[in-house]
Structures are given as C-alpha cells and as structure tokens.
C-alpha cells in the first residue's frame, strides 16, 4: 500500500479548511495543488484532491485525473449540500459516467467570503447576483442561489469530511 497524498487548491480558505480536517483524520500532509505536478506519484499511492467549484467546474480536476490512478476527489462550494440536483449536475459536468462510478467524489458545502475573493471573482459573483435578482421567474434552487450569493457566509462543517475519511479507510483495508 502506498502513501496518502492530499493536494488542495483553495482561493478563499474553505477548501483548505476541509483539507486540514481530512489530513487531521487521516494523519497525512496537505500540499498545495502547485506541488502536484512536481510530486512523484507511485502506482499504489492514494491521491486525494480538493478544489472549489467555480462556474460549474472543479478547478484543476482535469489535470489531476490524467495523472492520478488511485484518486479520490472532493469539491467545495457555496451550494448547500441539500441541493442534490445541482450537485449531481456539477459532478456530471466534471466526471464522465465511467469516472463517476470509478472515482469516489464528495461535495462539501462551504460558503462565500467576499473579503478573501480576488477582484475578478468578486466582480463576477456580484454580476451573477445582480442578474439573478432581475430574473422574473426563478426555480426554487435559483431563488435560493440568488439569496445565498448576496453576502458572505460560512456553512462549512467538519461532518462533511467523514464520508471521505470512511472511504479512504475502506480502500486502505482492501489494499492491505
């Protein structure tokens, strides 16, 4: 059995917080995504990759999928975990059907922090918020989304790492 490598891309700190909680539970180190390409990944190594959802995409996931054989993915976003249709759509847009069956993937609700966003991200979010507020007929999910992106908030919780931790522990038992 190889080692566990945990790589994370985090812009406003939510994904990094989840990565730290995962590392704490699994006893591994957290490395920034920037180190991913430089790291020697052996066949038996387990790679956990976490990133934010931005414009429906899990950032850098495509690059990680190409190189990591034994991959587990988690994504964070402002969408509440209860919005399962939206989250399923995110995964469908980021993983093929075969990948969704073979790559364990987990969504962890986080929040928004306008204070930690860069100018471009903050401007884009404000534009989306304005567009959504002007839309006449909104679905229930769109209404909730429009309300959620008006201000900073934090809905993250350590409980969301536990299914991923359990998955890693089960994979390690099988590999042992």
PDB file of C-alpha atoms in Angstrom:
ATOM      1  CA  UNK A   1       0.000   0.000   0.000  1.00  0.00           C
ATOM      2  CA  UNK A   2       1.325   3.442  -0.959  1.00  0.00           C
ATOM      3  CA  UNK A   3       1.034   6.652   0.931  1.00  0.00           C
ATOM      4  CA  UNK A   4      -1.844   9.119   1.029  1.00  0.00           C
ATOM      5  CA  UNK A   5      -1.169  12.392  -0.771  1.00  0.00           C
ATOM      6  CA  UNK A   6      -3.597  15.243  -0.256  1.00  0.00           C
ATOM      7  CA  UNK A   7      -3.457  18.147  -2.711  1.00  0.00           C
ATOM      8  CA  UNK A   8      -5.665  21.194  -2.463  1.00  0.00           C
ATOM      9  CA  UNK A   9      -6.496  24.281  -4.479  1.00  0.00           C
ATOM     10  CA  UNK A  10      -8.118  26.916  -2.295  1.00  0.00           C
ATOM     11  CA  UNK A  11      -8.841  30.557  -3.089  1.00  0.00           C
ATOM     12  CA  UNK A  12     -10.782  31.804  -0.073  1.00  0.00           C
ATOM     13  CA  UNK A  13      -9.775  29.208   2.520  1.00  0.00           C
ATOM     14  CA  UNK A  14     -12.810  26.920   2.643  1.00  0.00           C
ATOM     15  CA  UNK A  15     -11.234  24.079   0.656  1.00  0.00           C
ATOM     16  CA  UNK A  16      -8.019  24.364   2.667  1.00  0.00           C
ATOM     17  CA  UNK A  17     -10.014  24.120   5.909  1.00  0.00           C
ATOM     18  CA  UNK A  18     -11.642  20.891   4.677  1.00  0.00           C
ATOM     19  CA  UNK A  19      -8.253  19.554   3.559  1.00  0.00           C
ATOM     20  CA  UNK A  20      -6.834  20.267   7.025  1.00  0.00           C
ATOM     21  CA  UNK A  21      -9.736  18.405   8.652  1.00  0.00           C
ATOM     22  CA  UNK A  22      -9.198  15.438   6.310  1.00  0.00           C
ATOM     23  CA  UNK A  23      -5.450  15.436   6.987  1.00  0.00           C
ATOM     24  CA  UNK A  24      -6.124  15.521  10.708  1.00  0.00           C
ATOM     25  CA  UNK A  25      -8.392  12.475  10.464  1.00  0.00           C
ATOM     26  CA  UNK A  26      -6.077  10.508   8.145  1.00  0.00           C
ATOM     27  CA  UNK A  27      -2.701  11.574   9.521  1.00  0.00           C
ATOM     28  CA  UNK A  28      -1.380  12.877   6.208  1.00  0.00           C
ATOM     29  CA  UNK A  29       0.033  16.179   4.993  1.00  0.00           C
ATOM     30  CA  UNK A  30      -1.729  18.788   2.894  1.00  0.00           C
ATOM     31  CA  UNK A  31       0.141  20.060  -0.137  1.00  0.00           C
ATOM     32  CA  UNK A  32      -0.881  22.934  -2.385  1.00  0.00           C
ATOM     33  CA  UNK A  33      -2.020  21.977  -5.874  1.00  0.00           C
ATOM     34  CA  UNK A  34       1.026  23.805  -7.260  1.00  0.00           C
ATOM     35  CA  UNK A  35       3.175  20.912  -5.967  1.00  0.00           C
ATOM     36  CA  UNK A  36       1.071  18.240  -7.691  1.00  0.00           C
ATOM     37  CA  UNK A  37       2.978  18.205 -10.993  1.00  0.00           C
ATOM     38  CA  UNK A  38       6.327  18.065  -9.148  1.00  0.00           C
ATOM     39  CA  UNK A  39       5.371  15.149  -6.892  1.00  0.00           C
ATOM     40  CA  UNK A  40       6.364  11.569  -7.693  1.00  0.00           C
ATOM     41  CA  UNK A  41       3.154   9.547  -7.601  1.00  0.00           C
ATOM     42  CA  UNK A  42       3.736   5.810  -7.475  1.00  0.00           C
ATOM     43  CA  UNK A  43       1.215   3.154  -8.540  1.00  0.00           C
ATOM     44  CA  UNK A  44      -0.036   2.291  -5.030  1.00  0.00           C
ATOM     45  CA  UNK A  45      -0.272   5.883  -3.805  1.00  0.00           C
ATOM     46  CA  UNK A  46      -3.704   7.266  -2.990  1.00  0.00           C
ATOM     47  CA  UNK A  47      -4.264  10.824  -4.182  1.00  0.00           C
ATOM     48  CA  UNK A  48      -6.944  12.964  -2.596  1.00  0.00           C
ATOM     49  CA  UNK A  49      -7.615  16.157  -4.493  1.00  0.00           C
ATOM     50  CA  UNK A  50      -9.787  19.028  -3.325  1.00  0.00           C
ATOM     51  CA  UNK A  51     -10.747  22.210  -5.098  1.00  0.00           C
ATOM     52  CA  UNK A  52     -13.527  24.724  -5.307  1.00  0.00           C
ATOM     53  CA  UNK A  53     -16.382  24.665  -7.748  1.00  0.00           C
ATOM     54  CA  UNK A  54     -16.149  27.742  -9.930  1.00  0.00           C
ATOM     55  CA  UNK A  55     -18.628  28.350 -12.738  1.00  0.00           C
ATOM     56  CA  UNK A  56     -19.684  24.691 -12.520  1.00  0.00           C
ATOM     57  CA  UNK A  57     -16.147  23.322 -12.821  1.00  0.00           C
ATOM     58  CA  UNK A  58     -13.995  21.689 -10.148  1.00  0.00           C
ATOM     59  CA  UNK A  59     -10.833  23.670 -10.776  1.00  0.00           C
ATOM     60  CA  UNK A  60      -7.809  21.666 -11.976  1.00  0.00           C
ATOM     61  CA  UNK A  61      -9.629  18.329 -11.760  1.00  0.00           C
ATOM     62  CA  UNK A  62      -8.944  17.555 -15.432  1.00  0.00           C
ATOM     63  CA  UNK A  63      -5.186  17.821 -14.865  1.00  0.00           C
ATOM     64  CA  UNK A  64      -5.305  15.629 -11.756  1.00  0.00           C
ATOM     65  CA  UNK A  65      -7.457  12.907 -13.367  1.00  0.00           C
ATOM     66  CA  UNK A  66      -4.858  12.374 -16.084  1.00  0.00           C
ATOM     67  CA  UNK A  67      -2.031  11.663 -13.657  1.00  0.00           C
ATOM     68  CA  UNK A  68      -3.502  10.044 -10.537  1.00  0.00           C
ATOM     69  CA  UNK A  69      -4.594   6.398 -10.750  1.00  0.00           C
ATOM     70  CA  UNK A  70      -5.940   5.894  -7.224  1.00  0.00           C
ATOM     71  CA  UNK A  71      -7.903   9.159  -6.939  1.00  0.00           C
ATOM     72  CA  UNK A  72     -10.490  10.493  -4.521  1.00  0.00           C
ATOM     73  CA  UNK A  73     -11.941  13.942  -5.181  1.00  0.00           C
ATOM     74  CA  UNK A  74     -13.711  16.481  -3.040  1.00  0.00           C
ATOM     75  CA  UNK A  75     -15.148  19.775  -4.138  1.00  0.00           C
ATOM     76  CA  UNK A  76     -16.333  22.701  -2.081  1.00  0.00           C
ATOM     77  CA  UNK A  77     -18.848  25.319  -2.973  1.00  0.00           C
ATOM     78  CA  UNK A  78     -21.465  27.747  -1.805  1.00  0.00           C
ATOM     79  CA  UNK A  79     -24.300  25.436  -2.840  1.00  0.00           C
ATOM     80  CA  UNK A  80     -25.936  23.822   0.214  1.00  0.00           C
ATOM     81  CA  UNK A  81     -25.481  20.038   0.366  1.00  0.00           C
ATOM     82  CA  UNK A  82     -29.271  19.627   0.256  1.00  0.00           C
ATOM     83  CA  UNK A  83     -29.348  20.881  -3.359  1.00  0.00           C
ATOM     84  CA  UNK A  84     -28.587  17.402  -4.655  1.00  0.00           C
ATOM     85  CA  UNK A  85     -29.783  18.083  -8.217  1.00  0.00           C
ATOM     86  CA  UNK A  86     -27.354  20.996  -8.543  1.00  0.00           C
ATOM     87  CA  UNK A  87     -24.513  18.964  -7.044  1.00  0.00           C
ATOM     88  CA  UNK A  88     -25.267  15.987  -9.296  1.00  0.00           C
ATOM     89  CA  UNK A  89     -25.098  18.398 -12.232  1.00  0.00           C
ATOM     90  CA  UNK A  90     -21.694  19.630 -11.088  1.00  0.00           C
ATOM     91  CA  UNK A  91     -20.352  16.073 -10.967  1.00  0.00           C
ATOM     92  CA  UNK A  92     -21.906  15.232 -14.338  1.00  0.00           C
ATOM     93  CA  UNK A  93     -20.123  18.232 -15.820  1.00  0.00           C
ATOM     94  CA  UNK A  94     -16.757  17.266 -14.335  1.00  0.00           C
ATOM     95  CA  UNK A  95     -16.648  13.466 -14.415  1.00  0.00           C
ATOM     96  CA  UNK A  96     -17.759  11.114 -17.183  1.00  0.00           C
ATOM     97  CA  UNK A  97     -20.253   8.420 -16.246  1.00  0.00           C
ATOM     98  CA  UNK A  98     -17.410   5.878 -16.034  1.00  0.00           C
ATOM     99  CA  UNK A  99     -15.397   8.257 -13.837  1.00  0.00           C
ATOM    100  CA  UNK A 100     -18.375   8.890 -11.547  1.00  0.00           C
ATOM    101  CA  UNK A 101     -18.517   5.133 -10.959  1.00  0.00           C
ATOM    102  CA  UNK A 102     -14.772   4.628 -10.514  1.00  0.00           C
ATOM    103  CA  UNK A 103     -13.580   7.812  -8.778  1.00  0.00           C
ATOM    104  CA  UNK A 104     -15.009   8.402  -5.308  1.00  0.00           C
ATOM    105  CA  UNK A 105     -16.157  12.022  -5.189  1.00  0.00           C
ATOM    106  CA  UNK A 106     -17.566  14.131  -2.387  1.00  0.00           C
ATOM    107  CA  UNK A 107     -19.163  17.561  -2.190  1.00  0.00           C
ATOM    108  CA  UNK A 108     -18.642  19.685   0.918  1.00  0.00           C
ATOM    109  CA  UNK A 109     -20.725  22.809   1.329  1.00  0.00           C
ATOM    110  CA  UNK A 110     -18.608  25.768   2.341  1.00  0.00           C
ATOM    111  CA  UNK A 111     -19.772  29.307   1.718  1.00  0.00           C
ATOM    112  CA  UNK A 112     -18.672  32.613   0.276  1.00  0.00           C
ATOM    113  CA  UNK A 113     -16.135  35.057   1.590  1.00  0.00           C
ATOM    114  CA  UNK A 114     -16.178  38.208  -0.480  1.00  0.00           C
ATOM    115  CA  UNK A 115     -13.356  39.605   1.677  1.00  0.00           C
ATOM    116  CA  UNK A 116     -10.956  36.855   0.545  1.00  0.00           C
ATOM    117  CA  UNK A 117     -12.012  36.780  -3.099  1.00  0.00           C
ATOM    118  CA  UNK A 118      -9.906  38.372  -5.748  1.00  0.00           C
ATOM    119  CA  UNK A 119     -11.263  41.313  -7.715  1.00  0.00           C
ATOM    120  CA  UNK A 120     -12.270  39.196 -10.712  1.00  0.00           C
ATOM    121  CA  UNK A 121     -14.092  36.544  -8.638  1.00  0.00           C
ATOM    122  CA  UNK A 122     -15.835  39.176  -6.514  1.00  0.00           C
ATOM    123  CA  UNK A 123     -16.918  41.152  -9.607  1.00  0.00           C
ATOM    124  CA  UNK A 124     -18.214  38.020 -11.335  1.00  0.00           C
ATOM    125  CA  UNK A 125     -20.215  36.975  -8.263  1.00  0.00           C
ATOM    126  CA  UNK A 126     -21.737  40.442  -7.928  1.00  0.00           C
ATOM    127  CA  UNK A 127     -22.702  40.374 -11.626  1.00  0.00           C
ATOM    128  CA  UNK A 128     -24.348  36.968 -11.210  1.00  0.00           C
ATOM    129  CA  UNK A 129     -26.174  38.195  -8.090  1.00  0.00           C
ATOM    130  CA  UNK A 130     -27.481  41.220  -9.993  1.00  0.00           C
ATOM    131  CA  UNK A 131     -28.564  39.064 -12.954  1.00  0.00           C
ATOM    132  CA  UNK A 132     -30.339  36.593 -10.655  1.00  0.00           C
ATOM    133  CA  UNK A 133     -32.124  39.366  -8.744  1.00  0.00           C
ATOM    134  CA  UNK A 134     -33.582  40.696 -12.019  1.00  0.00           C
ATOM    135  CA  UNK A 135     -34.726  37.306 -13.317  1.00  0.00           C
ATOM    136  CA  UNK A 136     -38.527  37.251 -13.187  1.00  0.00           C
ATOM    137  CA  UNK A 137     -39.326  33.538 -12.956  1.00  0.00           C
ATOM    138  CA  UNK A 138     -36.903  31.551 -10.836  1.00  0.00           C
ATOM    139  CA  UNK A 139     -36.966  27.921  -9.809  1.00  0.00           C
ATOM    140  CA  UNK A 140     -36.743  27.119  -6.112  1.00  0.00           C
ATOM    141  CA  UNK A 141     -32.994  26.374  -6.492  1.00  0.00           C
ATOM    142  CA  UNK A 142     -32.411  29.605  -8.426  1.00  0.00           C
ATOM    143  CA  UNK A 143     -34.217  31.627  -5.760  1.00  0.00           C
ATOM    144  CA  UNK A 144     -32.127  30.034  -3.029  1.00  0.00           C
ATOM    145  CA  UNK A 145     -28.947  30.615  -5.067  1.00  0.00           C
ATOM    146  CA  UNK A 146     -29.859  34.271  -5.705  1.00  0.00           C
ATOM    147  CA  UNK A 147     -30.371  34.831  -1.979  1.00  0.00           C
ATOM    148  CA  UNK A 148     -27.232  32.917  -0.999  1.00  0.00           C
ATOM    149  CA  UNK A 149     -24.794  34.932  -3.117  1.00  0.00           C
ATOM    150  CA  UNK A 150     -25.765  38.378  -1.849  1.00  0.00           C
ATOM    151  CA  UNK A 151     -23.335  38.352   1.107  1.00  0.00           C
ATOM    152  CA  UNK A 152     -20.514  36.356   2.713  1.00  0.00           C
ATOM    153  CA  UNK A 153     -21.421  33.321   4.803  1.00  0.00           C
ATOM    154  CA  UNK A 154     -19.909  30.086   6.127  1.00  0.00           C
ATOM    155  CA  UNK A 155     -21.882  26.816   6.095  1.00  0.00           C
ATOM    156  CA  UNK A 156     -18.875  24.513   6.329  1.00  0.00           C
ATOM    157  CA  UNK A 157     -18.762  21.730   8.894  1.00  0.00           C
ATOM    158  CA  UNK A 158     -16.257  19.028   9.764  1.00  0.00           C
ATOM    159  CA  UNK A 159     -19.045  16.429   9.494  1.00  0.00           C
ATOM    160  CA  UNK A 160     -18.794  16.622   5.685  1.00  0.00           C
ATOM    161  CA  UNK A 161     -15.283  15.103   5.681  1.00  0.00           C
ATOM    162  CA  UNK A 162     -16.370  11.898   7.407  1.00  0.00           C
ATOM    163  CA  UNK A 163     -17.739  10.052   4.325  1.00  0.00           C
ATOM    164  CA  UNK A 164     -14.442  10.736   2.516  1.00  0.00           C
ATOM    165  CA  UNK A 165     -12.417   9.590   5.524  1.00  0.00           C
ATOM    166  CA  UNK A 166     -14.511   6.411   5.740  1.00  0.00           C
ATOM    167  CA  UNK A 167     -13.942   5.782   2.004  1.00  0.00           C
ATOM    168  CA  UNK A 168     -10.155   6.130   2.429  1.00  0.00           C
ATOM    169  CA  UNK A 169     -10.161   3.810   5.430  1.00  0.00           C
ATOM    170  CA  UNK A 170     -12.149   1.165   3.496  1.00  0.00           C
ATOM    171  CA  UNK A 171      -9.808   1.437   0.479  1.00  0.00           C
ATOM    172  CA  UNK A 172      -6.802   1.008   2.769  1.00  0.00           C
ATOM    173  CA  UNK A 173      -8.305  -2.148   4.285  1.00  0.00           C
ATOM    174  CA  UNK A 174      -8.821  -3.616   0.807  1.00  0.00           C
ATOM    175  CA  UNK A 175      -5.251  -2.742  -0.240  1.00  0.00           C
ATOM    176  CA  UNK A 176      -3.685  -4.142   2.940  1.00  0.00           C
TER     177      UNK A 176
END
